[in-house]
XYZ file of C-alpha atoms in Angstrom:
757
model
C 41.370 71.580 -54.016
C 43.476 73.588 -51.546
C 46.553 73.216 -53.805
C 44.604 74.641 -56.696
C 43.595 77.653 -54.621
C 47.209 78.413 -53.751
C 48.157 78.205 -57.408
C 45.517 80.820 -58.082
C 47.136 83.011 -55.437
C 50.437 82.871 -57.280
C 48.706 83.594 -60.551
C 47.392 86.735 -58.847
C 50.989 87.557 -57.822
C 52.093 87.489 -61.457
C 49.208 89.786 -62.397
C 50.260 92.173 -59.647
C 53.889 92.145 -60.859
C 52.808 92.999 -64.386
C 50.423 95.638 -63.126
C 53.143 97.213 -60.943
C 55.571 97.442 -63.854
C 53.084 99.694 -65.639
C 52.687 102.119 -62.743
C 54.423 105.463 -62.352
C 54.627 104.924 -58.600
C 56.113 102.066 -56.615
C 56.418 101.322 -52.916
C 60.061 101.450 -51.853
C 61.170 99.580 -48.769
C 64.113 101.512 -47.377
C 64.987 99.016 -44.617
C 64.917 95.883 -46.730
C 67.133 93.163 -45.275
C 67.817 90.442 -47.787
C 68.813 88.119 -44.920
C 65.142 88.056 -43.728
C 63.811 86.689 -47.008
C 62.697 83.087 -47.250
C 64.969 81.383 -49.768
C 63.365 78.348 -51.428
C 64.895 75.013 -50.459
C 66.976 76.691 -47.755
C 67.415 75.245 -44.279
C 64.793 77.611 -42.859
C 62.348 76.967 -45.676
C 62.713 73.223 -45.105
C 62.235 73.608 -41.339
C 59.032 75.609 -41.924
C 57.821 73.040 -44.460
C 58.533 70.131 -42.086
C 56.698 71.931 -39.291
C 53.605 72.545 -41.453
C 53.611 69.146 -43.200
C 50.769 66.698 -42.551
C 51.685 64.472 -39.584
C 50.926 61.032 -40.943
C 52.012 59.084 -37.875
C 49.059 59.932 -35.594
C 46.943 57.113 -37.073
C 49.633 54.452 -37.433
C 47.419 52.144 -35.376
C 45.291 51.594 -38.497
C 47.634 52.220 -41.470
C 51.132 51.462 -40.030
C 52.619 54.247 -42.135
C 53.971 57.659 -41.157
C 54.058 58.786 -44.779
C 50.354 59.437 -44.858
C 47.227 59.563 -42.732
C 43.742 58.222 -43.490
C 41.000 60.793 -43.969
C 38.277 60.606 -41.287
C 35.643 59.361 -40.898
C 36.702 55.857 -41.898
C 35.049 52.477 -41.237
C 37.097 49.400 -40.370
C 36.238 45.820 -39.413
C 38.136 44.326 -36.492
C 37.473 40.597 -36.273
C 33.697 40.673 -36.932
C 33.115 44.075 -35.293
C 32.450 47.107 -37.490
C 33.962 50.329 -36.103
C 33.442 53.828 -37.465
C 36.265 56.225 -36.501
C 35.039 59.801 -36.672
C 37.535 61.706 -34.515
C 41.093 61.296 -33.258
C 39.720 60.454 -29.799
C 38.169 57.255 -31.232
C 41.677 55.796 -31.636
C 41.892 55.280 -27.850
C 38.869 52.990 -27.865
C 40.245 51.218 -30.922
C 43.486 50.572 -29.056
C 41.498 48.981 -26.190
C 39.719 46.703 -28.655
C 43.050 45.717 -30.237
C 44.405 44.736 -26.816
C 41.381 42.500 -26.171
C 41.775 40.858 -29.595
C 45.546 40.562 -29.509
C 45.467 36.845 -30.358
C 43.044 37.211 -33.259
C 44.745 36.706 -36.619
C 41.880 38.263 -38.583
C 42.741 41.697 -37.243
C 41.787 44.746 -39.312
C 40.089 45.404 -42.654
C 39.162 48.755 -44.150
C 35.779 49.366 -45.738
C 36.952 50.731 -49.095
C 37.206 53.175 -50.739
C 39.292 55.323 -48.379
C 41.345 58.469 -48.933
C 44.951 58.774 -47.752
C 46.647 62.154 -47.222
C 50.428 62.368 -47.662
C 52.783 64.638 -45.748
C 52.591 67.161 -48.612
C 48.759 67.105 -48.420
C 48.278 65.340 -51.719
C 45.367 62.898 -51.604
C 44.878 59.487 -53.191
C 41.682 57.421 -53.212
C 42.420 53.777 -52.308
C 39.950 51.177 -53.556
C 41.374 47.910 -52.168
C 43.821 46.419 -49.687
C 46.435 45.581 -52.347
C 46.658 49.208 -53.448
C 47.019 50.304 -49.814
C 49.782 47.758 -49.172
C 51.705 49.093 -52.178
C 51.740 52.600 -50.727
C 52.714 51.291 -47.289
C 55.639 49.319 -48.751
C 56.824 52.354 -50.716
C 56.872 54.549 -47.612
C 60.384 55.792 -46.813
C 59.894 57.466 -43.467
C 62.838 59.814 -43.064
C 61.183 61.387 -40.012
C 61.403 64.896 -41.453
C 57.970 65.937 -40.202
C 58.229 68.046 -37.064
C 55.069 67.560 -35.003
C 56.045 68.978 -31.624
C 55.897 72.670 -32.569
C 53.239 74.581 -34.511
C 52.766 78.069 -35.864
C 50.129 80.176 -34.147
C 47.977 81.385 -37.015
C 47.380 83.650 -38.792
C 50.818 84.599 -40.084
C 51.631 86.721 -43.144
C 54.302 87.002 -45.847
C 55.316 90.129 -47.799
C 55.910 89.573 -51.516
C 58.567 91.719 -53.288
C 59.827 92.206 -56.781
C 63.523 92.049 -57.655
C 64.016 95.668 -56.512
C 62.552 94.820 -53.092
C 59.389 96.752 -53.760
C 56.396 95.146 -51.950
C 53.700 94.007 -54.333
C 51.413 91.984 -52.042
C 50.841 90.525 -48.561
C 49.744 86.881 -48.227
C 47.923 85.791 -45.058
C 48.258 82.119 -44.040
C 45.614 80.460 -41.807
C 46.527 76.727 -41.730
C 49.428 74.279 -41.914
C 48.247 73.058 -45.305
C 48.133 76.579 -46.742
C 51.638 77.291 -45.394
C 53.065 74.071 -46.803
C 51.613 74.728 -50.255
C 52.788 78.350 -50.165
C 56.393 77.238 -49.637
C 56.060 74.546 -52.293
C 54.954 77.134 -54.820
C 57.861 79.372 -53.775
C 60.253 76.622 -54.735
C 58.519 76.195 -58.085
C 58.774 79.953 -58.745
C 62.110 80.785 -57.073
C 63.253 83.033 -59.931
C 60.076 85.084 -59.908
C 59.109 85.949 -56.318
C 60.874 87.181 -53.203
C 59.055 86.765 -49.896
C 59.770 87.487 -46.270
C 57.928 86.435 -43.125
C 56.359 89.316 -41.241
C 57.491 89.257 -37.617
C 56.762 88.886 -34.767
C 55.544 85.273 -35.121
C 54.402 82.966 -32.305
C 55.143 79.256 -32.154
C 53.562 76.760 -29.792
C 55.322 73.685 -28.399
C 53.413 70.462 -27.760
C 53.798 71.189 -24.056
C 51.692 74.326 -24.545
C 54.574 76.775 -24.259
C 54.336 79.700 -26.707
C 57.494 81.385 -27.984
C 57.674 84.682 -29.872
C 60.317 85.044 -32.592
C 61.342 88.212 -34.438
C 63.811 87.065 -37.107
C 64.662 84.217 -39.424
C 67.506 83.166 -37.158
C 65.281 83.025 -34.072
C 62.683 81.091 -36.033
C 65.288 78.586 -37.183
C 66.645 78.193 -33.646
C 63.209 77.619 -32.112
C 62.143 75.006 -34.674
C 65.503 73.223 -34.442
C 65.341 73.157 -30.655
C 61.835 71.733 -30.788
C 62.937 69.057 -33.237
C 65.836 68.001 -31.018
C 63.625 67.731 -27.911
C 60.456 66.562 -29.560
C 59.826 63.565 -27.279
C 60.157 65.692 -24.175
C 57.988 68.455 -25.623
C 55.111 66.079 -26.217
C 54.774 65.258 -22.542
C 51.949 67.133 -20.825
C 49.995 66.361 -17.689
C 46.772 67.347 -19.496
C 47.036 65.625 -22.861
C 45.015 67.407 -25.543
C 43.566 64.247 -27.122
C 42.704 62.695 -23.751
C 40.993 65.861 -22.526
C 39.083 66.234 -25.805
C 37.803 62.682 -25.485
C 36.822 63.237 -21.840
C 34.941 66.457 -22.612
C 32.825 64.728 -25.260
C 31.897 61.717 -23.132
C 29.312 63.220 -20.779
C 27.830 66.452 -19.435
C 30.027 68.326 -16.916
C 28.803 69.894 -13.672
C 30.391 73.218 -12.685
C 31.696 73.277 -9.117
C 32.173 76.942 -8.274
C 33.715 77.978 -4.908
C 31.694 81.198 -5.145
C 28.466 79.224 -5.704
C 27.645 81.414 -8.694
C 27.424 78.543 -11.167
C 27.088 75.424 -9.008
C 23.758 74.465 -10.557
C 25.022 74.855 -14.116
C 26.079 72.079 -16.455
C 28.143 72.191 -19.677
C 27.736 69.819 -22.608
C 30.565 69.746 -25.183
C 29.882 68.660 -28.789
C 32.235 67.373 -31.481
C 31.361 70.229 -33.835
C 32.941 72.704 -31.407
C 29.679 73.954 -29.895
C 28.569 73.870 -26.268
C 25.369 74.301 -24.322
C 25.203 75.470 -20.723
C 22.028 74.688 -18.783
C 20.902 75.952 -15.400
C 19.183 73.457 -13.115
C 16.088 72.009 -14.772
C 15.781 74.887 -17.236
C 14.398 73.957 -20.635
C 16.441 76.616 -22.450
C 20.224 76.618 -22.726
C 23.068 79.054 -23.264
C 24.914 78.427 -26.530
C 28.536 78.944 -27.456
C 31.705 77.362 -28.813
C 34.865 75.735 -27.478
C 38.282 74.450 -28.455
C 41.494 73.250 -26.836
C 44.749 75.126 -27.354
C 48.222 74.039 -26.244
C 50.090 77.084 -24.881
C 53.465 77.700 -23.272
C 51.700 77.511 -19.895
C 49.873 74.277 -20.669
C 46.587 73.114 -22.182
C 43.921 75.821 -22.411
C 40.149 75.352 -22.728
C 38.861 78.275 -24.757
C 35.135 79.085 -24.326
C 33.796 81.799 -26.598
C 30.728 83.251 -28.361
C 28.505 82.552 -25.353
C 24.977 83.899 -25.661
C 25.114 84.744 -21.931
C 27.711 84.780 -19.119
C 30.552 85.447 -21.570
C 32.373 87.591 -19.014
C 31.825 85.010 -16.267
C 32.389 81.687 -18.030
C 33.938 82.680 -21.335
C 37.619 83.128 -22.083
C 40.793 81.053 -21.854
C 40.837 78.565 -18.973
C 44.136 76.872 -18.126
C 43.811 73.214 -17.184
C 45.873 72.732 -14.041
C 44.694 69.235 -13.133
C 43.225 66.471 -15.278
C 41.737 63.378 -13.633
C 39.518 60.678 -15.067
C 36.308 62.560 -14.329
C 37.437 65.922 -12.942
C 39.158 68.906 -14.512
C 40.502 71.877 -12.556
C 40.616 75.059 -14.628
C 41.762 78.602 -13.825
C 41.440 81.964 -15.506
C 43.588 84.493 -13.731
C 42.668 84.196 -10.054
C 39.276 82.587 -10.768
C 39.174 78.780 -10.414
C 36.473 76.266 -11.335
C 36.197 72.508 -11.161
C 34.382 70.537 -13.869
C 33.011 67.158 -12.811
C 31.647 64.529 -15.192
C 27.966 63.678 -14.801
C 27.740 60.513 -16.889
C 24.819 58.174 -17.126
C 25.714 54.608 -16.295
C 27.833 53.115 -19.103
C 27.179 49.611 -20.297
C 29.165 47.056 -18.342
C 30.417 45.082 -21.353
C 32.975 45.973 -23.993
C 32.207 45.310 -27.639
C 34.435 42.234 -27.533
C 32.626 40.928 -24.452
C 29.306 41.316 -26.256
C 30.715 39.588 -29.333
C 31.769 36.619 -27.206
C 28.575 36.152 -25.186
C 26.239 36.583 -28.171
C 27.677 33.507 -29.857
C 27.629 31.225 -26.804
C 23.970 30.332 -26.149
C 20.371 30.828 -27.190
C 18.712 34.166 -26.391
C 15.116 34.789 -25.385
C 13.995 37.781 -27.484
C 11.288 40.159 -26.311
C 10.332 43.459 -27.965
C 7.526 45.994 -28.094
C 7.399 45.744 -31.896
C 6.038 42.197 -32.238
C 3.847 39.898 -30.141
C 6.231 37.572 -28.300
C 3.627 35.939 -26.031
C 4.972 32.632 -27.315
C 8.688 32.747 -26.400
C 11.096 33.482 -29.267
C 14.557 31.926 -28.915
C 17.327 32.930 -31.333
C 20.983 32.034 -31.853
C 23.698 34.428 -33.087
C 26.249 32.298 -34.960
C 29.926 33.134 -35.420
C 29.397 33.521 -39.186
C 26.835 36.294 -38.718
C 23.602 34.297 -39.015
C 20.510 34.597 -36.791
C 18.773 31.252 -36.242
C 15.261 30.760 -34.850
C 14.604 27.857 -32.473
C 11.506 26.130 -33.888
C 8.887 24.330 -31.833
C 10.071 20.894 -33.006
C 13.649 21.526 -31.891
C 14.964 22.416 -35.354
C 16.540 25.743 -36.289
C 15.977 28.003 -39.289
C 17.821 31.094 -40.456
C 15.769 34.263 -40.132
C 18.426 36.969 -40.601
C 22.006 38.183 -40.223
C 23.717 40.253 -37.538
C 26.750 42.488 -37.136
C 28.318 44.347 -34.195
C 29.258 47.974 -34.857
C 31.025 50.749 -32.929
C 30.012 54.268 -33.942
C 31.404 57.286 -32.066
C 32.208 55.036 -29.113
C 28.697 53.532 -28.844
C 28.069 49.840 -29.515
C 25.299 48.850 -31.937
C 23.835 45.501 -33.001
C 22.889 45.767 -36.674
C 20.012 43.361 -37.447
C 18.694 42.362 -40.866
C 15.717 39.999 -40.505
C 13.408 38.251 -42.953
C 9.653 37.630 -43.064
C 7.793 38.134 -39.778
C 10.767 39.772 -38.044
C 11.542 42.500 -40.606
C 10.088 45.156 -38.298
C 13.206 44.664 -36.145
C 15.631 45.629 -38.923
C 18.023 48.457 -38.053
C 20.979 49.530 -35.921
C 20.037 48.902 -32.267
C 22.170 50.668 -29.663
C 23.152 48.452 -26.728
C 22.471 50.534 -23.604
C 22.483 47.813 -20.928
C 24.666 44.737 -20.752
C 25.544 41.927 -18.408
C 26.764 38.431 -19.066
C 23.163 37.230 -19.190
C 21.199 40.220 -20.479
C 21.235 42.868 -23.239
C 18.891 45.839 -23.649
C 18.799 47.498 -27.083
C 16.982 50.643 -28.246
C 16.032 52.512 -31.409
C 14.149 55.730 -30.583
C 11.291 54.640 -28.257
C 11.413 50.944 -29.208
C 13.352 48.217 -27.418
C 14.629 44.667 -27.694
C 15.449 42.600 -24.602
C 17.753 39.609 -24.960
C 17.969 37.127 -22.068
C 20.621 34.432 -22.403
C 19.385 30.820 -22.112
C 22.313 28.416 -22.061
C 20.298 25.449 -20.742
C 17.466 25.728 -23.240
C 15.354 22.573 -23.281
C 12.610 23.068 -25.843
C 9.171 22.250 -24.474
C 9.970 23.005 -20.846
C 8.535 26.536 -21.196
C 5.225 25.019 -20.110
C 6.489 24.843 -16.533
C 6.805 28.642 -16.414
C 2.990 28.808 -16.360
C 2.808 27.209 -12.903
C 4.038 27.639 -9.359
C 3.160 26.457 -5.866
C 0.022 28.203 -4.569
C -2.856 27.889 -2.120
C -6.649 27.637 -2.311
C -8.726 28.960 0.592
C -12.299 27.752 1.149
C -14.864 27.941 3.949
C -15.360 25.043 6.316
C -18.456 22.973 5.705
C -19.823 19.756 7.230
C -17.404 17.470 9.069
C -14.856 20.310 9.260
C -14.164 19.879 5.552
C -14.204 22.383 2.712
C -15.073 21.920 -0.951
C -12.185 22.766 -3.316
C -12.332 23.248 -7.081
C -8.822 22.062 -7.934
C -9.001 22.316 -11.706
C -10.990 25.547 -11.711
C -8.761 27.417 -9.263
C -5.352 26.206 -10.454
C -3.288 29.085 -11.801
C -2.089 28.400 -15.333
C -4.441 25.626 -16.414
C -6.757 28.018 -18.239
C -4.269 30.426 -19.859
C -1.054 28.443 -20.430
C -0.396 28.557 -24.235
C 1.547 25.273 -24.350
C 0.388 21.717 -24.766
C 0.414 19.826 -21.447
C -1.104 17.007 -19.406
C -2.235 17.883 -15.858
C -3.249 15.612 -12.984
C -3.792 16.018 -9.227
C -2.542 13.545 -6.606
C -2.895 13.233 -2.859
C 0.760 12.295 -2.233
C 4.046 13.065 -3.903
C 4.840 9.405 -4.734
C 1.615 9.083 -6.731
C 2.419 12.373 -8.486
C 5.914 11.227 -9.450
C 4.663 7.874 -10.758
C 1.458 9.384 -12.206
C -0.665 6.990 -10.137
C -4.070 7.322 -8.443
C -5.078 10.743 -9.800
C -7.906 12.627 -8.060
C -11.042 12.050 -10.139
C -13.516 14.749 -9.115
C -11.191 17.756 -9.319
C -14.054 20.285 -9.431
C -15.533 19.167 -6.108
C -12.795 17.816 -3.881
C -13.733 17.717 -0.193
C -10.873 17.859 2.235
C -9.696 19.055 5.581
C -6.751 21.441 5.582
C -4.028 19.594 3.640
C -1.978 19.680 0.460
C -2.210 17.966 -2.917
C 0.299 17.753 -5.759
C -0.139 18.968 -9.316
C 1.773 17.022 -11.967
C 2.418 18.937 -15.246
C 3.822 16.894 -18.123
C 5.218 18.580 -21.273
C 5.128 17.250 -24.827
C 8.759 16.202 -24.560
C 7.914 13.846 -21.676
C 9.469 15.989 -18.948
C 7.340 16.749 -15.922
C 7.415 18.930 -12.835
C 5.456 18.798 -9.590
C 3.803 21.742 -7.865
C 2.264 21.858 -4.388
C -1.289 23.115 -3.848
C -1.936 24.073 -0.231
C -5.580 23.584 0.786
C -6.503 26.130 3.468
C -9.787 26.061 5.397
C -11.293 28.848 7.458
C -14.439 29.516 9.474
C -16.672 31.670 7.282
C -19.960 33.461 7.812
C -21.915 31.643 5.131
C -24.800 34.067 5.435
C -22.746 37.258 5.291
C -24.248 38.280 1.960
C -27.846 37.998 3.234
C -26.975 39.859 6.418
C -25.587 42.775 4.425
C -29.051 43.696 3.016
C -31.759 45.661 4.791
C -34.389 44.113 2.529
C -37.313 46.443 1.787
C -39.593 46.239 -1.270
C -41.724 49.335 -1.881
C -44.360 49.587 -4.623
C -46.885 52.190 -5.605
C -50.453 51.449 -4.614
C -51.671 52.108 -8.134
C -55.390 51.474 -7.550
C -55.358 52.519 -3.894
C -56.629 49.022 -2.950
C -53.799 48.216 -0.508
C -52.453 45.330 -2.581
C -49.821 44.964 -5.296
C -47.821 42.173 -6.906
C -44.318 41.850 -5.392
C -41.293 40.011 -6.823
C -39.852 38.648 -3.578
C -36.553 37.093 -4.888
C -35.415 40.482 -6.133
C -34.698 41.517 -2.527
C -31.764 39.060 -2.224
C -31.032 38.527 -5.913
C -27.260 39.001 -5.494
C -27.057 36.439 -2.690
C -29.350 33.660 -3.860
C -26.664 31.945 -6.052
C -24.540 31.379 -2.930
C -27.301 29.437 -1.138
C -28.350 25.828 -1.533
C -32.092 26.542 -0.976
C -34.158 29.706 -0.464
C -37.884 29.692 0.395
C -40.385 32.420 1.336
C -42.970 32.215 4.164
C -45.694 34.393 5.649
C -44.829 33.466 9.253
C -41.558 33.093 11.079
C -42.654 29.733 12.496
C -43.219 28.316 9.028
C -39.856 29.657 7.901
C -37.895 27.890 10.655
C -39.916 24.718 10.155
C -39.583 24.853 6.409
C -43.351 24.611 5.942
C -46.048 26.376 3.914
C -43.643 28.087 1.500
C -45.112 30.729 -0.835
C -45.725 28.944 -4.129
C -44.971 31.785 -6.598
C -42.670 34.265 -4.859
C -41.996 36.097 -8.144
C -45.640 37.282 -8.245
C -46.818 37.540 -4.634
C -49.796 39.739 -3.693
C -49.431 41.121 -0.216
C -52.199 40.425 2.305
C -51.551 43.491 4.438
C -49.723 46.789 4.210
C -47.115 46.904 5.487
C -46.264 43.178 5.676
C -43.166 41.152 6.646
C -42.087 38.114 4.648
C -39.730 35.535 6.225
C -36.985 34.068 4.039
C -35.500 30.650 4.902
C -31.900 30.226 3.620
C -30.058 26.887 3.666
C -26.253 26.725 3.087
C -24.187 23.604 3.773
C -27.008 22.155 5.922
C -27.123 25.320 8.017
C -30.312 27.457 8.234
C -30.894 31.154 8.841
C -34.106 33.207 8.477
C -34.164 36.770 7.079
C -37.003 39.238 6.532
C -38.350 41.323 3.663
C -40.556 44.329 4.470
C -43.302 44.978 1.912
C -44.461 48.620 1.752
C -47.133 50.294 -0.372
C -46.871 54.012 -1.108
C -49.019 56.655 -2.709
C -46.881 57.310 -5.761
C -49.213 59.605 -7.652
C -46.853 62.281 -8.901
C -49.658 64.769 -9.359
C -47.320 67.682 -8.853
C -45.802 67.023 -12.322
C -47.763 67.777 -15.449
C -46.982 66.323 -18.849
C -45.545 69.692 -19.869
C -43.330 69.690 -16.766
C -41.970 66.252 -17.602
C -41.416 67.137 -21.285
C -39.645 70.367 -20.446
C -37.518 68.801 -17.711
C -36.412 65.900 -19.904
C -35.468 68.224 -22.792
C -33.050 70.095 -20.542
C -29.524 68.688 -20.350
C -28.519 65.018 -20.506
C -30.038 62.228 -18.363
C -28.423 59.066 -17.017
C -29.970 55.879 -15.632
C -28.336 55.933 -12.219
C -30.339 52.926 -10.992
C -32.184 50.113 -12.716
C -33.647 47.772 -10.095
C -30.808 48.835 -7.790
C -28.002 48.342 -10.355
C -25.921 51.067 -12.045
C -24.919 48.911 -15.033
C -26.855 51.206 -17.424
C -25.332 54.443 -16.110
C -22.778 54.562 -18.962
C -25.596 55.414 -21.397
C -26.476 59.078 -21.926
C -30.078 59.965 -22.824
C -30.683 63.097 -24.942
C -34.438 63.862 -25.230
C -35.137 66.039 -28.305
C -37.942 68.508 -27.499
C -40.589 68.914 -30.204
C -39.790 65.528 -31.734
C -40.060 61.932 -30.644
C -36.319 61.365 -31.142
C -34.299 60.017 -28.233
C -30.527 59.800 -28.787
C -28.930 57.196 -26.531
C -25.127 57.077 -26.624
C -21.860 56.099 -24.942
C -18.269 56.969 -25.860
C -18.309 54.262 -28.529
C -21.952 53.652 -29.529
C -25.014 55.720 -30.526
C -28.666 54.562 -30.788
C -31.607 56.522 -32.228
C -34.780 55.587 -30.290
C -38.312 56.989 -29.808
C -39.893 58.554 -26.678
C -43.372 59.870 -25.877
C -45.241 61.084 -22.790
C -48.907 60.503 -21.974
C -51.108 61.861 -19.171
C -53.181 59.093 -17.528
C -55.458 58.935 -14.512
C -52.579 57.391 -12.518
C -50.029 59.979 -13.592
C -47.593 60.803 -16.396
C -46.350 57.821 -18.441
C -43.092 57.909 -20.425
C -42.845 55.305 -23.218
C -39.638 54.109 -24.899
C -39.492 52.167 -28.192
C -37.028 51.141 -30.927
C -34.261 50.847 -28.321
C -31.864 48.513 -30.111
C -28.684 48.060 -28.123
C -27.037 45.688 -25.640
C -28.597 45.829 -22.138
C -30.154 49.243 -22.753
C -33.134 47.587 -24.516
C -34.382 46.780 -20.986
C -35.895 50.280 -20.779
C -38.288 49.488 -23.662
C -41.915 49.872 -22.530
C -44.112 52.299 -20.570
C -43.031 53.817 -17.261
C -45.123 55.671 -14.697
C -43.532 58.763 -13.151
C -43.817 58.120 -9.407
C -41.447 60.828 -8.224
C -40.699 64.060 -10.019
C -38.187 66.833 -9.309
C -36.214 69.128 -11.562
C -33.141 66.931 -11.136
C -34.506 63.394 -10.821
C -37.348 61.196 -12.062
C -38.308 57.870 -10.463
C -40.185 55.561 -12.854
C -42.041 52.249 -12.319
C -42.745 49.753 -15.066
C -46.481 49.832 -15.913
C -46.474 46.097 -16.652
C -44.228 45.053 -13.789
C -44.425 47.294 -10.772
C -41.309 45.621 -9.355
C -39.106 47.221 -12.036
C -37.854 50.640 -11.013
C -35.704 53.070 -13.013
C -34.147 56.289 -11.654
C -33.105 59.070 -14.067
C -30.737 61.838 -12.923
C -30.000 65.004 -14.885
C -26.445 66.088 -15.851
C -26.066 69.648 -17.095
C -22.257 69.877 -17.406
C-alpha cells in the first residue's frame, strides 16, 4: 500500500510539470548546483537506498534469512510450546527457550499464513513451510543493507524540471518512504531532477548524531558507518534491551531532590506511559520512545498531562543495569528502579517437563472438587482423568503458550470440565505446584508422583485426643466412634476398628466392641482405617481424663420461679423442671422434694413436678441431682406476685403494639424466637410476622378481662413461632416492653420489646 502511495506522489509530480509549462511565471533557482542532485543508480543513491532498506537480519533467529523479515505479530510452535512474538524484545525470550531446547530436533514451526517483508519493502503472504523454504533458498545475501546508521526524519527533497526550476518539495518521514522515493526516481530518471535539502542529520547505532551539508559529506558519513558497522552497534545501553526492561514492570523514581520519590512510571508497548503518585487512584498520562543519539541512548518522555517541565524531555541513559537505569537531562539526574511483582520461578520449558511427569491434583473455584480430581498431561497433548477404579479416560487436550512473555496453559475440556476451558496464565510455579488464573478464577495443580488410588481415605484422619471427666474408679467414659474425627464426614469407603494395642491393630485382632461407651483410665487406643484397595493405616487416639465439676451446670443457675397469683389465693401451678431444664440432660437422676432432709435421703419425691401447687408463698423446693453416683442438692424458690397490670387499658395495649416493630426477646428464658419481627396492624386483626427470609400473616386480638388485658394469637403457621399461639395475660406493661403469661399454662412467659429504628 505504501508503494502505491508513492506512485501517486510521482503522478502528482507529472501534473505539476504539465501545469508549470502552461504558466507565464516560473521559479528560477540562481544558485543551482548540478553536483548536489541525486542521480538515480549513482553511488550516493545506492548508499541512501541501502541505508533506508528494510533490515531483514534482525529476526534471523526465526527465518534464517537476511533477505526478508517476518511481519509481527507472528505465532510459532517450539517443540510443543506455542509462542506469540509481538515485539522485537520477545526475541530475547525466544533465544532463551532455544538454548533450553537445543537438543530437540522438532525445533520451530510457524503458524501459517505469515507475511514476509523483503529489503525493498515488498510483501509476500506465505501459506506453508515449503513456500517459505523456497524463498530462504533463493536468498542471495550480498550484505548491501546498511543498518548501523539512520536518517533523522523528516527530510525533504526539491524536485526540478530540466531548466532547474523547482516544481515541488517532497517530505520524507520513514525509511520505507525514502526507499520507495529513490526507487521511483530510478524508474523516472529521464523525467525528474531532485536534490536533497541540507542540512540533514544522521544517527549512528551508537547514538552519535552527525550533521551533513552536501552530497559528498553524506556519502562520506554513510560509507564510514558501513565500514565500521560492527563497532558502531556497540552501546552500553542497548536499545532493544532497555525497551524490554522498561516494559517488564513499573519503575520507581529515585530523585535526589525528593521531588518525585513517591512517583512510579509504567511504560506500555503502544508508546504511552502513566505516572502515579503514591496510592493515588488517578494517573498522569503521556508518551515515550527511545532514540539513539550521538551521545548515547535517549529516553524521550513527552505529551505529559502534568509535570512536563519536570519529568518530560530527553533523558540520556548513562547507566543500564538489570533493574536500574540512571538518566540525566542537563544537570538533573534521576534513577529509575524496577518494582516488579515476583516472577514465576519456572521457565516455559521447565513447566513443559514437569507437567508430563506425574499425576496432578486439580482444585478450582469453578467446580466442586470435594472428591479429589487427579489428571495427567500426556506428551501428545491429552488430558487424562484418573478414575476411581484405577483406569484413565481422556477428558480434554492441553497446550503451553507464551504470549508477550507470559506463560499460559490452554485447556480444552469435555463434558463436566468444560467450564475450565480457556487460556490460563501461570502466575506461580514450583517443581510441585502450579497456580493458574483467568480474571478472578483460579486452578491449583499439586503434583502427585506417588499416587496410589484409594489411599485418599487416610487424609480424613490423624492422631488426636479425647478428653472426658473422671467417674467412678478413676475412669472416664469415652465415645470412641462418636468422637473420632473423620468417621462421620469422610467421603470414601473404609473399614474402621479400635484396638487397645498396636499389635492387635496391625493384625486386625481383638477390636473394641462397645465403642460408644468405653471406660478407661488415661491411656491410648489405636484406630485402624482400611481402604478399599486393602491398604491400611493406624492412628493413635489419646484418652485424657480430668477432674471435672459434674454439677457445674446446676451451680450456674440462681433458680427462681415466679408466677402471678391470678386468683389472689396464694397458690399456683408451677412447672419445677423448667428451672434446670438446660442441665437435666447431663444428670443421671433428678428428683424434687419439699424438705432438704428428704432430698438428701432420696425420699418422698414430688410425684408430678411438672404441675406442682405450692403450699406456701414463698416456698423453697429442694432438688436432688445424681451424676456418676455422686449427689448434690439444689434449691428452687417459688414466688407469687400480684401481676394485675391495671395501669394498662386495652386501648393502651392496642396503641402501644401498633407503634413500631416488636420482637420476642425471651420465651421461657430463651431468645430463639428473637429473629422474628412482629408488626401489629392497628384497626385490623392482621399480624405480620417476618424474618429476612420468611413472612407469615397471622391474627391478633385484645380483650379486657377481670384479671387484666389478654392478647390472643391465632393462625400462626411457621417453624417454632407457632409456640406463641394462644391467649396471653399482660402482667407487666410499659411503653417499651410487655411481659405476658400463658392463660392456660402460667409457667410460660413471653417478653416483647419494641424496636422503633
